[in-house]
N, C-alpha and C. Protein backbone atom coordinates (compact mmCIF):
# COMPACT_ATOMS: atom_id res chain seq x y z
N MET A 1 127.77 87.21 -5.59
CA MET A 1 126.80 86.39 -5.89
C MET A 1 127.64 84.51 -4.81
N ASP A 2 126.58 83.69 -5.03
CA ASP A 2 126.35 82.55 -4.45
C ASP A 2 126.40 81.62 -5.92
N LYS A 3 126.94 81.53 -6.24
CA LYS A 3 127.83 80.15 -6.92
C LYS A 3 127.44 79.21 -6.61
N ARG A 4 126.93 78.85 -4.99
CA ARG A 4 125.55 77.36 -5.41
C ARG A 4 124.45 77.51 -5.67
N ASN A 5 124.02 78.72 -5.63
CA ASN A 5 122.68 78.51 -5.77
C ASN A 5 122.35 80.82 -6.20
N PRO A 6 122.80 80.56 -6.95
CA PRO A 6 122.80 82.44 -7.00
C PRO A 6 121.19 82.95 -6.49
N ASP A 7 120.26 82.17 -7.01
CA ASP A 7 118.82 82.35 -7.23
C ASP A 7 118.62 82.63 -5.39
N LEU A 8 119.45 82.13 -4.95
CA LEU A 8 119.29 82.32 -2.94
C LEU A 8 120.09 83.11 -2.32
N ALA A 9 120.83 84.52 -2.78
CA ALA A 9 121.44 85.14 -2.76
C ALA A 9 120.34 86.45 -2.48
N ASP A 10 120.80 87.45 -1.74
CA ASP A 10 119.94 88.58 -1.52
C ASP A 10 120.66 89.73 -1.01
N VAL A 11 120.78 91.11 -1.52
CA VAL A 11 122.18 91.81 -0.54
C VAL A 11 120.91 93.15 0.28
N ARG A 12 121.42 92.89 1.13
CA ARG A 12 120.57 94.51 1.73
C ARG A 12 121.46 94.59 3.34
N GLY A 13 121.65 96.35 4.04
CA GLY A 13 122.03 96.59 4.67
C GLY A 13 123.73 96.49 4.74
N GLY A 14 124.40 96.44 3.09
CA GLY A 14 125.13 96.33 2.99
C GLY A 14 126.12 94.44 3.33
N LEU A 15 125.46 93.65 3.61
CA LEU A 15 125.64 92.33 3.63
C LEU A 15 125.03 91.56 2.69
N LEU A 16 125.83 90.49 2.36
CA LEU A 16 124.98 89.56 0.85
C LEU A 16 124.63 88.14 1.87
N TRP A 17 123.65 88.22 1.76
CA TRP A 17 122.75 86.81 2.57
C TRP A 17 122.26 85.84 1.74
N PHE A 18 122.45 85.06 2.53
CA PHE A 18 122.10 83.21 1.48
C PHE A 18 120.97 82.39 2.89
N LYS A 19 120.51 82.02 1.58
CA LYS A 19 119.51 81.23 2.12
C LYS A 19 120.11 79.79 1.77
N SER A 20 119.98 78.29 2.85
CA SER A 20 120.41 77.42 2.25
C SER A 20 119.69 76.73 0.89
N SER A 21 120.39 75.96 0.25
CA SER A 21 119.52 75.77 -0.82
C SER A 21 119.12 73.97 -0.01
N TYR A 22 118.63 74.21 0.69
CA TYR A 22 117.64 72.97 1.57
C TYR A 22 116.42 73.73 1.55
N SER A 23 116.00 74.98 1.48
CA SER A 23 115.17 75.55 1.99
C SER A 23 114.10 75.84 0.75
N GLY A 24 114.32 75.49 -0.13
CA GLY A 24 114.15 75.83 -1.38
C GLY A 24 112.80 76.69 -1.56
N PRO A 25 112.30 76.87 -2.82
CA PRO A 25 111.48 78.43 -3.09
C PRO A 25 109.90 77.98 -2.16
N SER A 26 109.78 77.46 -1.20
CA SER A 26 108.39 77.24 -0.44
C SER A 26 109.52 76.26 0.64
N GLY A 27 110.11 77.16 1.12
CA GLY A 27 110.53 76.61 3.00
C GLY A 27 110.31 76.36 3.54
N GLY A 28 108.95 77.19 3.80
CA GLY A 28 107.47 76.48 4.58
C GLY A 28 107.87 77.25 6.31
N GLY A 29 108.88 78.87 5.78
CA GLY A 29 108.66 79.34 6.91
C GLY A 29 109.82 79.24 8.01
N ALA A 30 110.10 78.19 7.81
CA ALA A 30 111.78 77.54 8.72
C ALA A 30 112.72 78.11 8.73
N CYS A 31 113.50 79.15 7.70
CA CYS A 31 114.47 79.42 7.36
C CYS A 31 115.41 80.42 7.86
N VAL A 32 116.28 80.33 7.71
CA VAL A 32 117.66 81.11 8.18
C VAL A 32 118.54 81.52 6.98
N GLU A 33 119.01 82.93 6.84
CA GLU A 33 119.79 83.62 6.21
C GLU A 33 120.91 83.65 6.92
N THR A 34 122.03 83.59 5.99
CA THR A 34 123.53 84.01 6.77
C THR A 34 123.93 85.27 5.91
N ALA A 35 125.09 85.88 6.55
CA ALA A 35 125.80 86.67 5.50
C ALA A 35 127.29 86.49 6.78
N VAL A 36 128.18 86.74 5.74
CA VAL A 36 129.20 87.05 6.70
C VAL A 36 130.19 88.55 7.37
N THR A 37 129.73 88.65 7.97
CA THR A 37 130.85 90.72 8.40
C THR A 37 131.95 90.73 8.53
N GLU A 38 132.63 90.95 9.20
CA GLU A 38 133.97 91.99 9.08
C GLU A 38 134.62 90.77 10.34
N ASP A 39 133.76 90.66 11.69
CA ASP A 39 134.77 89.77 12.13
C ASP A 39 133.49 88.66 12.99
N GLY A 40 133.04 87.99 11.57
CA GLY A 40 131.82 86.80 11.77
C GLY A 40 130.90 86.50 10.82
N MET A 41 130.01 86.16 11.88
CA MET A 41 128.78 86.30 10.60
C MET A 41 127.14 86.35 11.55
N ALA A 42 126.52 86.71 10.52
CA ALA A 42 125.22 87.48 10.80
C ALA A 42 124.27 86.25 10.33
N MET A 43 122.47 86.22 11.28
CA MET A 43 121.76 85.07 10.59
C MET A 43 120.87 85.64 10.99
N ARG A 44 119.10 85.27 10.75
CA ARG A 44 117.76 86.21 10.24
C ARG A 44 116.74 85.20 9.59
N HIS A 45 115.83 85.79 10.25
CA HIS A 45 114.79 84.55 9.41
C HIS A 45 114.50 85.30 8.32
N SER A 46 114.46 84.26 7.06
CA SER A 46 114.51 84.74 5.88
C SER A 46 113.24 84.99 5.53
N LYS A 47 111.82 84.80 6.50
CA LYS A 47 110.74 85.76 5.95
C LYS A 47 110.56 86.82 7.01
N GLU A 48 111.71 87.85 7.51
CA GLU A 48 111.57 88.85 8.26
C GLU A 48 113.08 89.46 7.91
N PRO A 49 113.47 89.49 6.73
CA PRO A 49 114.75 90.03 6.42
C PRO A 49 114.73 91.60 6.52
N GLU A 50 113.65 92.25 7.57
CA GLU A 50 114.62 93.26 7.97
C GLU A 50 114.32 93.66 9.52
N GLY A 51 113.47 91.76 10.21
CA GLY A 51 113.87 91.83 11.49
C GLY A 51 115.03 91.81 12.34
N THR A 52 115.19 91.53 13.11
CA THR A 52 115.97 90.89 14.19
C THR A 52 117.75 90.53 13.39
N VAL A 53 118.84 90.50 13.65
CA VAL A 53 119.34 89.92 12.70
C VAL A 53 120.54 89.98 14.25
N LEU A 54 121.60 88.05 13.91
CA LEU A 54 122.01 87.62 14.97
C LEU A 54 123.16 88.18 14.65
N ARG A 55 124.45 88.59 15.45
CA ARG A 55 125.42 88.64 15.07
C ARG A 55 126.75 87.62 16.31
N PHE A 56 127.40 86.97 15.39
CA PHE A 56 128.50 86.24 15.80
C PHE A 56 129.82 86.43 15.85
N ASP A 57 130.36 86.59 16.97
CA ASP A 57 131.80 86.78 16.43
C ASP A 57 132.71 85.35 15.69
N ALA A 58 133.75 85.54 15.23
CA ALA A 58 134.51 84.08 14.70
C ALA A 58 134.81 82.52 15.63
N PHE A 59 135.42 83.12 16.54
CA PHE A 59 134.89 82.19 17.76
C PHE A 59 133.58 81.44 18.06
N ALA A 60 132.46 82.74 18.52
CA ALA A 60 131.24 82.22 18.66
C ALA A 60 130.21 81.50 17.57
N TRP A 61 130.55 81.84 16.53
CA TRP A 61 129.58 81.08 15.58
C TRP A 61 130.30 79.84 15.29
N ASP A 62 131.57 79.63 15.47
CA ASP A 62 132.44 78.43 15.42
C ASP A 62 131.88 77.26 16.61
N VAL A 63 131.98 78.22 17.79
CA VAL A 63 131.08 77.22 18.74
C VAL A 63 129.84 76.44 18.80
N PHE A 64 128.90 77.53 17.97
CA PHE A 64 127.24 77.03 18.23
C PHE A 64 127.61 76.61 16.45
N LEU A 65 128.40 76.14 14.98
CA LEU A 65 128.09 75.17 14.69
C LEU A 65 128.93 74.06 15.30
N ALA A 66 129.27 73.44 16.09
CA ALA A 66 130.12 72.79 16.62
C ALA A 66 129.02 71.75 17.75
N GLU A 67 128.29 73.06 17.99
CA GLU A 67 126.79 72.43 19.46
C GLU A 67 126.39 71.78 18.53
N LEU A 68 125.99 72.55 16.76
CA LEU A 68 124.82 71.43 16.01
C LEU A 68 125.20 70.56 15.55
N ARG A 69 126.34 70.23 14.99
CA ARG A 69 127.10 69.31 14.85
C ARG A 69 126.62 67.74 16.11
N ALA A 70 127.02 68.29 16.88
CA ALA A 70 126.56 67.48 18.38
C ALA A 70 125.44 67.04 18.85
N GLY A 71 124.64 68.08 18.24
CA GLY A 71 123.24 67.68 18.02
C GLY A 71 122.89 68.35 19.81
N ALA A 72 123.61 69.62 19.90
CA ALA A 72 122.93 70.15 21.53
C ALA A 72 121.81 71.26 21.20
N HIS A 73 121.53 71.09 20.01
CA HIS A 73 120.58 72.14 20.39
C HIS A 73 118.82 71.23 19.55
N ASN A 74 117.70 71.74 20.06
CA ASN A 74 116.65 70.75 19.30
C ASN A 74 116.22 71.74 18.45
N LEU A 75 116.42 71.35 17.30
CA LEU A 75 115.72 71.62 16.11
C LEU A 75 114.73 71.89 15.38
N ARG A 76 113.71 71.17 16.49
CA ARG A 76 112.49 70.86 15.29
C ARG A 76 111.39 71.42 16.37
């Protein structure tokens, strides 16, 4: 359970999925959820929980986050 916001946790496919507390109850459809996996992280669209899941090993996840922080991806 997410101690930061237990209402934003979901268990499916053996993974515990978390949605950012910034998404709120009316996230506007542009929300992602993440889950810790054995070797890294998984990410999916919150409006399509049964849809495509992107999986990252730990190194790729760290690179992805570093690129986001550096503004390397257009998020709009």
